[in-house]
PDB file of C-alpha atoms in Angstrom:
ATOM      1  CA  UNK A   1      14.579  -2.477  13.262  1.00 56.00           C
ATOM      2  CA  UNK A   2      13.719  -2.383  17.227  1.00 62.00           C
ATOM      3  CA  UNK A   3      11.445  -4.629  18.736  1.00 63.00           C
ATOM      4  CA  UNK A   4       7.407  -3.073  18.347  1.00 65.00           C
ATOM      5  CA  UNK A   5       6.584  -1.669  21.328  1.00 76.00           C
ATOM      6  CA  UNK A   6       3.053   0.036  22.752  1.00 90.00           C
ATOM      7  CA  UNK A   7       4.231   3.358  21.326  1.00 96.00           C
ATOM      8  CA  UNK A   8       1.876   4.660  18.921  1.00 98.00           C
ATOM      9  CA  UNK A   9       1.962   8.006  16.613  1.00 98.00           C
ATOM     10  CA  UNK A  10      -0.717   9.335  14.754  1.00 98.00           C
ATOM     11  CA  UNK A  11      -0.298  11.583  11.961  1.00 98.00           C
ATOM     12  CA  UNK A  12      -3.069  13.287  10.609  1.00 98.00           C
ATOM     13  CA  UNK A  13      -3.260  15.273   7.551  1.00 98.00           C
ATOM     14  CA  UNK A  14      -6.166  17.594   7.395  1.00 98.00           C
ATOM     15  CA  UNK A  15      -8.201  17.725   4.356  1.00 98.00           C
ATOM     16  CA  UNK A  16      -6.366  14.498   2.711  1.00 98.00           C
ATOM     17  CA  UNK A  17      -8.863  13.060  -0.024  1.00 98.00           C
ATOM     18  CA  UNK A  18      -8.339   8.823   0.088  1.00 98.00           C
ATOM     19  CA  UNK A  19      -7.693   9.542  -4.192  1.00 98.00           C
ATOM     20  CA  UNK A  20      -4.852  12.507  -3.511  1.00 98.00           C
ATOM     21  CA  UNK A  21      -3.431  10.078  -1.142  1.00 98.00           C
ATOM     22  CA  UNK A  22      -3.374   7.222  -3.381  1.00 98.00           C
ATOM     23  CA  UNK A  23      -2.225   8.884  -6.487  1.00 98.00           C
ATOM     24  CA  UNK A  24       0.223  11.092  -5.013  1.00 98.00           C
ATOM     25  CA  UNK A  25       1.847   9.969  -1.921  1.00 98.00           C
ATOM     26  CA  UNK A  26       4.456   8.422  -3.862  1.00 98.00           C
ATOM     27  CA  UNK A  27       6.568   7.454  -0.537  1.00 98.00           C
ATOM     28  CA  UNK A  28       3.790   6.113   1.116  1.00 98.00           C
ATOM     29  CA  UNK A  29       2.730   4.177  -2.094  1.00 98.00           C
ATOM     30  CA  UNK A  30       6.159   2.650  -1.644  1.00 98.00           C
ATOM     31  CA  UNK A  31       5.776   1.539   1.316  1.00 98.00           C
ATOM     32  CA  UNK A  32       2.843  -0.236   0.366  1.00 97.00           C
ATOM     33  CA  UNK A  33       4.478  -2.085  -2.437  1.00 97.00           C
ATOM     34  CA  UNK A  34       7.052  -3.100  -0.359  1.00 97.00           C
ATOM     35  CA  UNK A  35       4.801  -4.299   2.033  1.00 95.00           C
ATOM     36  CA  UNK A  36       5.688  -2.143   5.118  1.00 95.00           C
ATOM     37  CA  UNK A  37       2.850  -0.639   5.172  1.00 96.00           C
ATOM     38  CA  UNK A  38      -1.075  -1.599   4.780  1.00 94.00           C
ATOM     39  CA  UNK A  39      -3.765   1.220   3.020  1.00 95.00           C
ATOM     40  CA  UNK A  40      -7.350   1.118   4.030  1.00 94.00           C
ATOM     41  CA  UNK A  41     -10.068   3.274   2.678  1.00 96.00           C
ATOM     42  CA  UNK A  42     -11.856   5.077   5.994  1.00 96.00           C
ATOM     43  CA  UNK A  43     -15.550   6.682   5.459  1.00 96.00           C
ATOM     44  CA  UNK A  44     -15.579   9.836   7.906  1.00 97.00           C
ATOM     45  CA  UNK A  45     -18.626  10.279   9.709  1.00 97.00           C
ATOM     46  CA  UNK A  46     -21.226  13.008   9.952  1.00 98.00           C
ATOM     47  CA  UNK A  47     -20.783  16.220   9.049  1.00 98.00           C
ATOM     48  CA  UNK A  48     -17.422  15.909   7.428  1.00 98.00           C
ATOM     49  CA  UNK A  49     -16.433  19.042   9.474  1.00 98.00           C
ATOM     50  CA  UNK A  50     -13.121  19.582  11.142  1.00 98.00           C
ATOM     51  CA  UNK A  51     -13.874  20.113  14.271  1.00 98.00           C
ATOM     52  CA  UNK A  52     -16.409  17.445  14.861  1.00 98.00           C
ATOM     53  CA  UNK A  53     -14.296  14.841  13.433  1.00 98.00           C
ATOM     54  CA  UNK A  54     -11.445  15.680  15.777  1.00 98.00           C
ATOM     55  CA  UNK A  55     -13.513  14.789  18.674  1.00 98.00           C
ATOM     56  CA  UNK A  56     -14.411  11.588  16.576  1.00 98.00           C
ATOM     57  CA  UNK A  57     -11.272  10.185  15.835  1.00 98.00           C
ATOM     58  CA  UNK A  58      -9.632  10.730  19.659  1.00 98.00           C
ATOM     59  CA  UNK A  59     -13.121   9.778  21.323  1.00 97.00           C
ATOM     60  CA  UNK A  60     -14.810   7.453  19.057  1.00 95.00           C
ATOM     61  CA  UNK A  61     -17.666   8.732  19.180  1.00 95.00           C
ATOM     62  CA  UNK A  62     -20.619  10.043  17.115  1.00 95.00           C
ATOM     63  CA  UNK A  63     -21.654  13.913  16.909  1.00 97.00           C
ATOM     64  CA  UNK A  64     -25.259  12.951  17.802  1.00 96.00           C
ATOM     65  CA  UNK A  65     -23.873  11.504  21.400  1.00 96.00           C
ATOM     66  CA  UNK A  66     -20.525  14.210  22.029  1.00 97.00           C
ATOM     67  CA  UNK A  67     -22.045  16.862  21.146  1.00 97.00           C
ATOM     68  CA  UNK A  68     -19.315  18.365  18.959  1.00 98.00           C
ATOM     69  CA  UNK A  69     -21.475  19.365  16.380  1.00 98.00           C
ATOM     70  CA  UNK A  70     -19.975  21.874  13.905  1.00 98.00           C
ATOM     71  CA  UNK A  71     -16.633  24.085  14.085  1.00 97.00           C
ATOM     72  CA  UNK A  72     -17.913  26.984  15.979  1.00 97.00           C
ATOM     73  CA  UNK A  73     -18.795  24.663  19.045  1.00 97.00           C
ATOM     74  CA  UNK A  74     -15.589  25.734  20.947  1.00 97.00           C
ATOM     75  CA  UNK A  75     -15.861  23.905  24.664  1.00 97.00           C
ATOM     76  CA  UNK A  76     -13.775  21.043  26.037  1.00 97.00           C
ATOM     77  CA  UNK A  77     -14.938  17.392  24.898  1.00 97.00           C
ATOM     78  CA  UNK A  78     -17.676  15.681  27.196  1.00 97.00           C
ATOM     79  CA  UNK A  79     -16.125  12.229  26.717  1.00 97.00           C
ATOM     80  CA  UNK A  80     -12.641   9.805  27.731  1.00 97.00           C
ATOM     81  CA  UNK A  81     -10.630  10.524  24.331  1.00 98.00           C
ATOM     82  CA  UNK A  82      -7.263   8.251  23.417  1.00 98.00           C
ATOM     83  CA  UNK A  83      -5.162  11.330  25.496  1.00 98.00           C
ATOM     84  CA  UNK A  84      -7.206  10.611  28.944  1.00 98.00           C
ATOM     85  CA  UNK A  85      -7.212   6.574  28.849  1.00 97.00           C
ATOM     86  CA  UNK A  86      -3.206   6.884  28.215  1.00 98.00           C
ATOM     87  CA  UNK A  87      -2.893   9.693  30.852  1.00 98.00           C
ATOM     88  CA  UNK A  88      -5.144   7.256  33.110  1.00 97.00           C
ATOM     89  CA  UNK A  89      -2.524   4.307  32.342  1.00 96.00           C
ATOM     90  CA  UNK A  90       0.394   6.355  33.481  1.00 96.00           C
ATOM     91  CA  UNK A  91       1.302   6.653  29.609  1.00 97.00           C
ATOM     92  CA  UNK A  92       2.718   9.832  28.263  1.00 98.00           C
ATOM     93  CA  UNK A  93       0.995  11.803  25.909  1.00 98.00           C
ATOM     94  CA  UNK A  94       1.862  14.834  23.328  1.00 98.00           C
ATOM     95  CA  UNK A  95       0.525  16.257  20.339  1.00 98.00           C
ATOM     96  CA  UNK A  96       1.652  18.621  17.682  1.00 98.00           C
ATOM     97  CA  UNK A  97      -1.874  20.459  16.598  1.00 98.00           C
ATOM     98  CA  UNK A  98      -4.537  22.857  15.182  1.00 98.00           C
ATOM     99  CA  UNK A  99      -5.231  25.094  18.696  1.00 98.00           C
ATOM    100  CA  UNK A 100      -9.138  23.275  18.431  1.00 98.00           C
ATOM    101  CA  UNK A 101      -7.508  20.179  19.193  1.00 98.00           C
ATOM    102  CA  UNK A 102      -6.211  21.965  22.879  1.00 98.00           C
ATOM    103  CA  UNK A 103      -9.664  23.677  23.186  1.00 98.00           C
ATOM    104  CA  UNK A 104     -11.112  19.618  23.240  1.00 98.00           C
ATOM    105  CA  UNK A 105      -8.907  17.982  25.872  1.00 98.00           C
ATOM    106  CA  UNK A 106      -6.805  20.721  27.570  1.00 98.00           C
ATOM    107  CA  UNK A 107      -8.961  24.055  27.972  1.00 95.00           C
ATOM    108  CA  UNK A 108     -11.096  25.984  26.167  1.00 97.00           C
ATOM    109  CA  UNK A 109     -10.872  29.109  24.567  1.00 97.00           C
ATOM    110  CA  UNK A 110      -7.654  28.941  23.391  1.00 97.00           C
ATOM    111  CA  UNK A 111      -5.330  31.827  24.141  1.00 97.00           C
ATOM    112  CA  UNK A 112      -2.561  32.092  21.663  1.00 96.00           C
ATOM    113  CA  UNK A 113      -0.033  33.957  23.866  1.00 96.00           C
ATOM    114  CA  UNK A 114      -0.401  31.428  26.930  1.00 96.00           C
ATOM    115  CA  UNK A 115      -1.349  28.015  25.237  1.00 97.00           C
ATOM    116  CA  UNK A 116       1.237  27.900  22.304  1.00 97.00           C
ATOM    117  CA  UNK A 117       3.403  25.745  24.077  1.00 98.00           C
ATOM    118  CA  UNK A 118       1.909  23.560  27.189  1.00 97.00           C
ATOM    119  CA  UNK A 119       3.516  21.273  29.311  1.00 97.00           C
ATOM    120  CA  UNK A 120       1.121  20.328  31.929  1.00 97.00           C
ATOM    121  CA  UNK A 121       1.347  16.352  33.630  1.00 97.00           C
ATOM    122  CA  UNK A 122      -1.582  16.503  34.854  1.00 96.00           C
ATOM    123  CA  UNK A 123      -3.272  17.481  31.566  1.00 98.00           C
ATOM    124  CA  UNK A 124      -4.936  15.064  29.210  1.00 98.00           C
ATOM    125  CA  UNK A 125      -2.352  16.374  26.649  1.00 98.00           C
ATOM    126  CA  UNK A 126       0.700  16.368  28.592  1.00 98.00           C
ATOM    127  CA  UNK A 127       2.832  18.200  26.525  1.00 98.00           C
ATOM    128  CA  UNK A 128       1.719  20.200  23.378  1.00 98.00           C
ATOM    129  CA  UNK A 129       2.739  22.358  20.624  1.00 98.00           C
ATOM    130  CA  UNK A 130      -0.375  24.502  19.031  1.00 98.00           C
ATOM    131  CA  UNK A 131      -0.694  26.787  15.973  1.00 98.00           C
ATOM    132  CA  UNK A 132      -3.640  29.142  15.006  1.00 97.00           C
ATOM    133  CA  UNK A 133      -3.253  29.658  11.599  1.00 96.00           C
ATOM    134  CA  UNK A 134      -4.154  27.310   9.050  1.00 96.00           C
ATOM    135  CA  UNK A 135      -1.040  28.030   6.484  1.00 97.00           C
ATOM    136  CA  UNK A 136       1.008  27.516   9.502  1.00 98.00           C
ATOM    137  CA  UNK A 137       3.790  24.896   7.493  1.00 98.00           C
ATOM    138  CA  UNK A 138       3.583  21.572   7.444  1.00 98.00           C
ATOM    139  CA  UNK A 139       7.154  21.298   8.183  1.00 98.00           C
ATOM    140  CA  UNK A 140       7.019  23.401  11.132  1.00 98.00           C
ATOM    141  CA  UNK A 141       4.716  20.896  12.302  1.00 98.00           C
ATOM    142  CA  UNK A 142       6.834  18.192  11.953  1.00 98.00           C
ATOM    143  CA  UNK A 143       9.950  19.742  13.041  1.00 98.00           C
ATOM    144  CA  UNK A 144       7.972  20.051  16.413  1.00 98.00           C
ATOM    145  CA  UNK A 145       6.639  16.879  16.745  1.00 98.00           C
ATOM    146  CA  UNK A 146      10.288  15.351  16.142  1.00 98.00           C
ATOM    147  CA  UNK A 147      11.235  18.002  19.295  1.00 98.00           C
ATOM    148  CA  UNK A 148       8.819  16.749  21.584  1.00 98.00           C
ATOM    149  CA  UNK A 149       8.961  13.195  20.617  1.00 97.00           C
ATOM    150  CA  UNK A 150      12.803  13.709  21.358  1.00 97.00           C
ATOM    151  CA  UNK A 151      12.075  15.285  24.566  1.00 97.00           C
ATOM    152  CA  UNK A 152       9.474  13.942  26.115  1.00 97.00           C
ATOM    153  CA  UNK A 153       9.220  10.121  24.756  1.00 97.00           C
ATOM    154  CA  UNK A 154       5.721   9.928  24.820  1.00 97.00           C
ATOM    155  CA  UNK A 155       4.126   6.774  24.312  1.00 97.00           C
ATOM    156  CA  UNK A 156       1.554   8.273  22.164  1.00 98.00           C
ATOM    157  CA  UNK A 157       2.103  10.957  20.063  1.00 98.00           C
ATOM    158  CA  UNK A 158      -0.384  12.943  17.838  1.00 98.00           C
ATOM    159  CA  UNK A 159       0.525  14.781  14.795  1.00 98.00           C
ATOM    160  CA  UNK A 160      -2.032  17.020  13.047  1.00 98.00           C
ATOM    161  CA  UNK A 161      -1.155  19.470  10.062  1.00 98.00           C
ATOM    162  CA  UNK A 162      -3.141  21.674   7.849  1.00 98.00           C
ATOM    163  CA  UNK A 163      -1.491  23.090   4.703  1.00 98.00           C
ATOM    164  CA  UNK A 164      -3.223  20.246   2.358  1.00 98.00           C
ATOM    165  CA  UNK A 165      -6.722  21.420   3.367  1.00 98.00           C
ATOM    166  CA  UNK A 166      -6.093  25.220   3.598  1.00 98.00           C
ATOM    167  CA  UNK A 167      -4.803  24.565  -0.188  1.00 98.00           C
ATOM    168  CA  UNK A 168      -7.698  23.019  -0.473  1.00 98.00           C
ATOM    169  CA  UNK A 169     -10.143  25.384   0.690  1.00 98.00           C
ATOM    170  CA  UNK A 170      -8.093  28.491  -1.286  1.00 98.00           C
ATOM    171  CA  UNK A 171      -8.234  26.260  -4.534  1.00 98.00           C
ATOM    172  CA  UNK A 172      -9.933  23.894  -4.546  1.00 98.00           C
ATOM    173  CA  UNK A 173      -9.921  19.760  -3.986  1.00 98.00           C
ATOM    174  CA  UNK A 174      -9.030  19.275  -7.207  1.00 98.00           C
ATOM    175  CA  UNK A 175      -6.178  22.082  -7.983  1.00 98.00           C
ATOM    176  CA  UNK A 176      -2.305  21.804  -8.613  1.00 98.00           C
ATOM    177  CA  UNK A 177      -2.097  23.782  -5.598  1.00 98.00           C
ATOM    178  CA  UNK A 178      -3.827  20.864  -3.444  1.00 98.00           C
ATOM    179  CA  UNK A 179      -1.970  18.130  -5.368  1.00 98.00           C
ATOM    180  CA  UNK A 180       1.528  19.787  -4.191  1.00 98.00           C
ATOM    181  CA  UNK A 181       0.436  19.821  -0.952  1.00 98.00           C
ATOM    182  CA  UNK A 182      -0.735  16.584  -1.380  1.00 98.00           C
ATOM    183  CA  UNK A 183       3.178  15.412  -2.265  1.00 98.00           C
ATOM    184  CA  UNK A 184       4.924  17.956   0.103  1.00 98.00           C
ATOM    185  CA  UNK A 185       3.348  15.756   3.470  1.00 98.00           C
ATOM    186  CA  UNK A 186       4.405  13.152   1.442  1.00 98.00           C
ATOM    187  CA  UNK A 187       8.323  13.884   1.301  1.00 98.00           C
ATOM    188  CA  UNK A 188       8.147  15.237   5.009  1.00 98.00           C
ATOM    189  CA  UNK A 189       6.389  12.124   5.989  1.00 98.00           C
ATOM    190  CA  UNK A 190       9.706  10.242   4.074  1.00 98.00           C
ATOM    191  CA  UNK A 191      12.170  11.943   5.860  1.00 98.00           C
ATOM    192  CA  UNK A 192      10.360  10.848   9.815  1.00 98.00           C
ATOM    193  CA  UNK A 193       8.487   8.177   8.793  1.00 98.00           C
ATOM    194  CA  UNK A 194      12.122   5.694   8.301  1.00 97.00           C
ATOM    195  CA  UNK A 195      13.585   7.190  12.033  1.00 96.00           C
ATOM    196  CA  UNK A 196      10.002   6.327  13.550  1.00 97.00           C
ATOM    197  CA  UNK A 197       9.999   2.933  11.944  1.00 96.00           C
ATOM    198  CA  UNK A 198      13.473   2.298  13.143  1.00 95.00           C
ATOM    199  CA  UNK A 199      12.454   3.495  16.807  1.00 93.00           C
ATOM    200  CA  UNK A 200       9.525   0.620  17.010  1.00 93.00           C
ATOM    201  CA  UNK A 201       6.325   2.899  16.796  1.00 96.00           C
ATOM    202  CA  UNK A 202       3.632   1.719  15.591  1.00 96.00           C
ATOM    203  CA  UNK A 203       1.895   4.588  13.044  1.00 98.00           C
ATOM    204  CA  UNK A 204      -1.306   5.634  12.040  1.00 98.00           C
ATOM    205  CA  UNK A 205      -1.836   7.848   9.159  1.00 98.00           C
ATOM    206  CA  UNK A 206      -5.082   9.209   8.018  1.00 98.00           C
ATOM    207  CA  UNK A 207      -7.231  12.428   7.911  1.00 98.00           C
ATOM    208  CA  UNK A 208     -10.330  13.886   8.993  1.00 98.00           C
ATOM    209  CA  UNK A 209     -12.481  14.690   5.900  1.00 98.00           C
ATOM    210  CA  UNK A 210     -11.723  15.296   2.407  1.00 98.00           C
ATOM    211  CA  UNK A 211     -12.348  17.560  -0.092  1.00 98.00           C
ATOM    212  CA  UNK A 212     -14.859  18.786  -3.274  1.00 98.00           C
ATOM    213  CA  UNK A 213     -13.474  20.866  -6.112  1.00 98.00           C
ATOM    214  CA  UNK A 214     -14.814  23.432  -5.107  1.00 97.00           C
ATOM    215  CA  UNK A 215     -13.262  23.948  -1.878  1.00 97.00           C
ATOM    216  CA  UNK A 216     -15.890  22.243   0.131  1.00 97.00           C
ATOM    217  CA  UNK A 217     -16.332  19.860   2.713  1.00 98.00           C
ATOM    218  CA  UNK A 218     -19.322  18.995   5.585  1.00 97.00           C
ATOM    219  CA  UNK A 219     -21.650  16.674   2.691  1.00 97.00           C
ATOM    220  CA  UNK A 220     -21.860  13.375   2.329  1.00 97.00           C
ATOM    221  CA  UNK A 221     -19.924  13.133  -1.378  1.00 98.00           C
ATOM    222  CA  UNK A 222     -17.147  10.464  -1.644  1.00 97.00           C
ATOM    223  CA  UNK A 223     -14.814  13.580  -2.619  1.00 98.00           C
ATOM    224  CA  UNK A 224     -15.550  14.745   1.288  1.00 98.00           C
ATOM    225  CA  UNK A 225     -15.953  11.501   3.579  1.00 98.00           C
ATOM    226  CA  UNK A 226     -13.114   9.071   1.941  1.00 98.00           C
ATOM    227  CA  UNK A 227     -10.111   9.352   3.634  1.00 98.00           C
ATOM    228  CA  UNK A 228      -6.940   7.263   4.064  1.00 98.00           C
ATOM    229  CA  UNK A 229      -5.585   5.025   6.419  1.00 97.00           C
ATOM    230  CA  UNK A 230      -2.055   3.764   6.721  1.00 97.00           C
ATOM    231  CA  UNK A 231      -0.905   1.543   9.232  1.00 96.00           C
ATOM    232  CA  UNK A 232       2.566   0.239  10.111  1.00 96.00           C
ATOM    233  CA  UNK A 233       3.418  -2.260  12.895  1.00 92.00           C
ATOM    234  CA  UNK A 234      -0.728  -3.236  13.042  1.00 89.00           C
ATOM    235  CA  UNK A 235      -2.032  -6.356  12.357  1.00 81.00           C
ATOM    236  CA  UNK A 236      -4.544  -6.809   9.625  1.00 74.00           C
ATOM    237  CA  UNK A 237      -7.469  -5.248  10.125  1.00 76.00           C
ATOM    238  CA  UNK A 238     -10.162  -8.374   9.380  1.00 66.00           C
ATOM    239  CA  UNK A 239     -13.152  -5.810   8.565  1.00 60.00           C
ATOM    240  CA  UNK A 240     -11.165  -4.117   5.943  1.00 64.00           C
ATOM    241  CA  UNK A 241     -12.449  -5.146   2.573  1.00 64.00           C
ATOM    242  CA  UNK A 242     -11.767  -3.351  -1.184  1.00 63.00           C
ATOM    243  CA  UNK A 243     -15.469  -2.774  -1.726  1.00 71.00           C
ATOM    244  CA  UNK A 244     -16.032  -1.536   1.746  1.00 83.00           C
ATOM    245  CA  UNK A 245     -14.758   1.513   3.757  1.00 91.00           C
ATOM    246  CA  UNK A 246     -13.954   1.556   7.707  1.00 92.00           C
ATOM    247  CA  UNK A 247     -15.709   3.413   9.326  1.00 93.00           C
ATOM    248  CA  UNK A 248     -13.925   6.331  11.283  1.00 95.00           C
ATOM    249  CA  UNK A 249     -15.784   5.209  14.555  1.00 94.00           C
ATOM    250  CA  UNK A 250     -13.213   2.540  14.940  1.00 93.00           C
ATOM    251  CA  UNK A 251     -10.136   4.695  14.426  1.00 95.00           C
ATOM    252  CA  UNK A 252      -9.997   5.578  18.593  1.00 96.00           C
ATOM    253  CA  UNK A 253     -10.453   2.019  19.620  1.00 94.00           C
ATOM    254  CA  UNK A 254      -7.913   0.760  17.416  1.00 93.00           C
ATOM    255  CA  UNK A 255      -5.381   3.905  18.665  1.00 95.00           C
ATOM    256  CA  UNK A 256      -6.524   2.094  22.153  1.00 94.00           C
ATOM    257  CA  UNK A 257      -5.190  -1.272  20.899  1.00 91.00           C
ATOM    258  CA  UNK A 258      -2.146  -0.138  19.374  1.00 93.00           C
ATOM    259  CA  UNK A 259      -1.179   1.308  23.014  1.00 95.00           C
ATOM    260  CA  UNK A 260      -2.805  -1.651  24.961  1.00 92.00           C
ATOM    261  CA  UNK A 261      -5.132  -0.004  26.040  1.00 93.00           C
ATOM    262  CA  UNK A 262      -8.902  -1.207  26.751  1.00 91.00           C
ATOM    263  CA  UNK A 263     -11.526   1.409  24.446  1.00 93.00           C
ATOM    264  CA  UNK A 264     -13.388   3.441  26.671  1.00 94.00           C
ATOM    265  CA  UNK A 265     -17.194   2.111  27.636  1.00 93.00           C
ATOM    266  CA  UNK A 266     -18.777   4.775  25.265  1.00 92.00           C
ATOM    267  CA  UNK A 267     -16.858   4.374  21.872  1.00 90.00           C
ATOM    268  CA  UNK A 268     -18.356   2.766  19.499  1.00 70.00           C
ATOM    269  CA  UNK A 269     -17.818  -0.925  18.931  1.00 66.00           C
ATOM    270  CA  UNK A 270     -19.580  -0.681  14.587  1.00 57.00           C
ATOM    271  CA  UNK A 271     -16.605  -2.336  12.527  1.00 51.00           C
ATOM    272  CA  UNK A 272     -14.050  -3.081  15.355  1.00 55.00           C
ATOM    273  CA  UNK A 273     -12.072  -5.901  14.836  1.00 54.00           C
ATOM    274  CA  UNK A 274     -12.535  -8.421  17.695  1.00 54.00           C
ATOM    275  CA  UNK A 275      -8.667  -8.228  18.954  1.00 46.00           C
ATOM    276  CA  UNK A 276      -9.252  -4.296  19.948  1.00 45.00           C
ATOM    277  CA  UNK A 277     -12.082  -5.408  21.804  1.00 43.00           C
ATOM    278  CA  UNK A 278     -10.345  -7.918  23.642  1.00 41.00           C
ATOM    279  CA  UNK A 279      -7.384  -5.783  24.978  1.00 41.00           C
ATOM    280  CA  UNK A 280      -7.167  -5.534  28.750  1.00 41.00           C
ATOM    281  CA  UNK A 281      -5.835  -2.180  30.055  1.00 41.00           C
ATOM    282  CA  UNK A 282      -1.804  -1.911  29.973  1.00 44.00           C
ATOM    283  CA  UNK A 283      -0.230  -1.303  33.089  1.00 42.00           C
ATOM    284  CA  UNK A 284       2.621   0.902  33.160  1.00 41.00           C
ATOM    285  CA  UNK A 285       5.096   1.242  36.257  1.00 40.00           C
ATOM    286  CA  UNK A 286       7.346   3.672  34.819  1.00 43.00           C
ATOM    287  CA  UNK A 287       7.046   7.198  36.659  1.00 41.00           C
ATOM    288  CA  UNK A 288       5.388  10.228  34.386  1.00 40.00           C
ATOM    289  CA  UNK A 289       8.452  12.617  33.074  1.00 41.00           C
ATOM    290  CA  UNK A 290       8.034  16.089  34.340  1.00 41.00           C
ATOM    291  CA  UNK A 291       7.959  18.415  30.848  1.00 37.00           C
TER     292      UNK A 291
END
């Protein structure tokens, strides 16, 4: 395996209940066995809606102070997320994701016969692939984010997918239908996560919100707020205890740390474990590729 490096990827699965993932991410279980990686129970915040929580995990912020307040609030973000401090540090950035995720940090609305593809230096997201329909596959997704980490190099990279919570929402949080979706990210995740590993990346895995069996999420219910968090190449994360979830305010911060990167003034310091806190900002001298 390479030497770790400040290169980060973050894969999130949309929809991903923290008991799906632990019952049937088989690979990832694995991992965890082995040792390679470390699973951490994450509490999402307020409402448990996609949209909001999007802005939450790259921003670190609460809905009460960005704004982002429910899925039909379609303007560009207010605040610094994880894409602008890298950008800022002469890092690069790219991201493989739902077309809301381009309406936050590159420009809002989204038009899907201009803004599929976007490679823009001077953007927050430097270089992006985006989809507009929820059953758009999973391994699509992937398939692009191994293109653009191939082509690009970015120092962080951001992977979001869908399928698990549009099974969700068609069937239910509880269905066979969810469950294979469930173990499908599972087996793509086994076939990039080794390569990644082998490149020196440190990883994030996790998701936004869960899911009720009824097809619901936005409440406060376990079944909607507990999601997963793996880590690889991270050290132990000294709030994390069995009895007590991390809260998903910390999740951009410690993205932040992982790239050496200082959090930005307005995310939220509640559970952040003292060594993300600490982290001056990483200077780069390396010259921004051109996409």
């Amino acid at each position: 395996m390479t030497e770790m490096t400040n290169k980060l990827i973050v894969v999130v699965l949309d929809g991903l209940r923290y008991d799906a993932a632990r019952k049937y991410m088989g690979y990832l279980e694995h991992l965890v066995e082995q040792g390679s990686l470390s699973c951490y129970r994450v509490q999402s915040e307020l409402p448990s809606l996609s949209r909001p929580l999007y802005e939450v995990l790259l921003t670190g912020t609460p809905v009460s102070k960005n704004g982002i307040t429910a899925n039909h609030i379609v303007r560009p973000s207010h605040e610094e997320s994880v894409f602008h401090l890298a950008v800022d540090a002469n890092l690069r950035t790219a991201a493989v994701a739902y077309h809301w995720v381009s309406e936050l940090y590159n420009s809002a609305p989204f038009d899907p016969l201009a803004d599929r593809h976007q490679h823009n230096v001077m953007k927050p997201i430097q270089h992006g692939s985006f989809y507009f329909e929820d059953h758009y596959p999973d391994s699509h997704v992937f398939a692009d984010a191994v293109y653009l980490r191939s082509a690009y190099d970015p120092h962080f990279l951001y992977i979001h997918s869908m399928n698990i919570d549009d099974a969700g929402h068609h069937f239910g949080g509880e269905s066979k239908e969810y469950e294979l979706s469930v173990r499908n990210a599972d087996g793509l995740l086994a076939t990039v996560l080794p390569i990644w590993m082998e490149q020196g990346y440190k990883i994030l895995i996790t998701a936004d919100h869960g899911m009720n069996a009824n097809g619901y999420h936005g409440g406060i219910t376990s079944s909607e707020r507990d999601v997963p968090l793996y880590t690889f190449g991270v050290d132990a994360l000294p709030l994390a205890k069995e009895d007590q979830a991390i809260p998903q305010l910390s999740l951009a911060p410690l993205m932040c740390h992982c790239l050496g990167l200082a959090p930005s003034a307005a995310m939220s310091k509640e559970g952040l474990p003292p060594f993300v806190q600490k982290q001056p900002l990483h200077e780069v001298n390396e010259p921004v590729i051109l996409g």
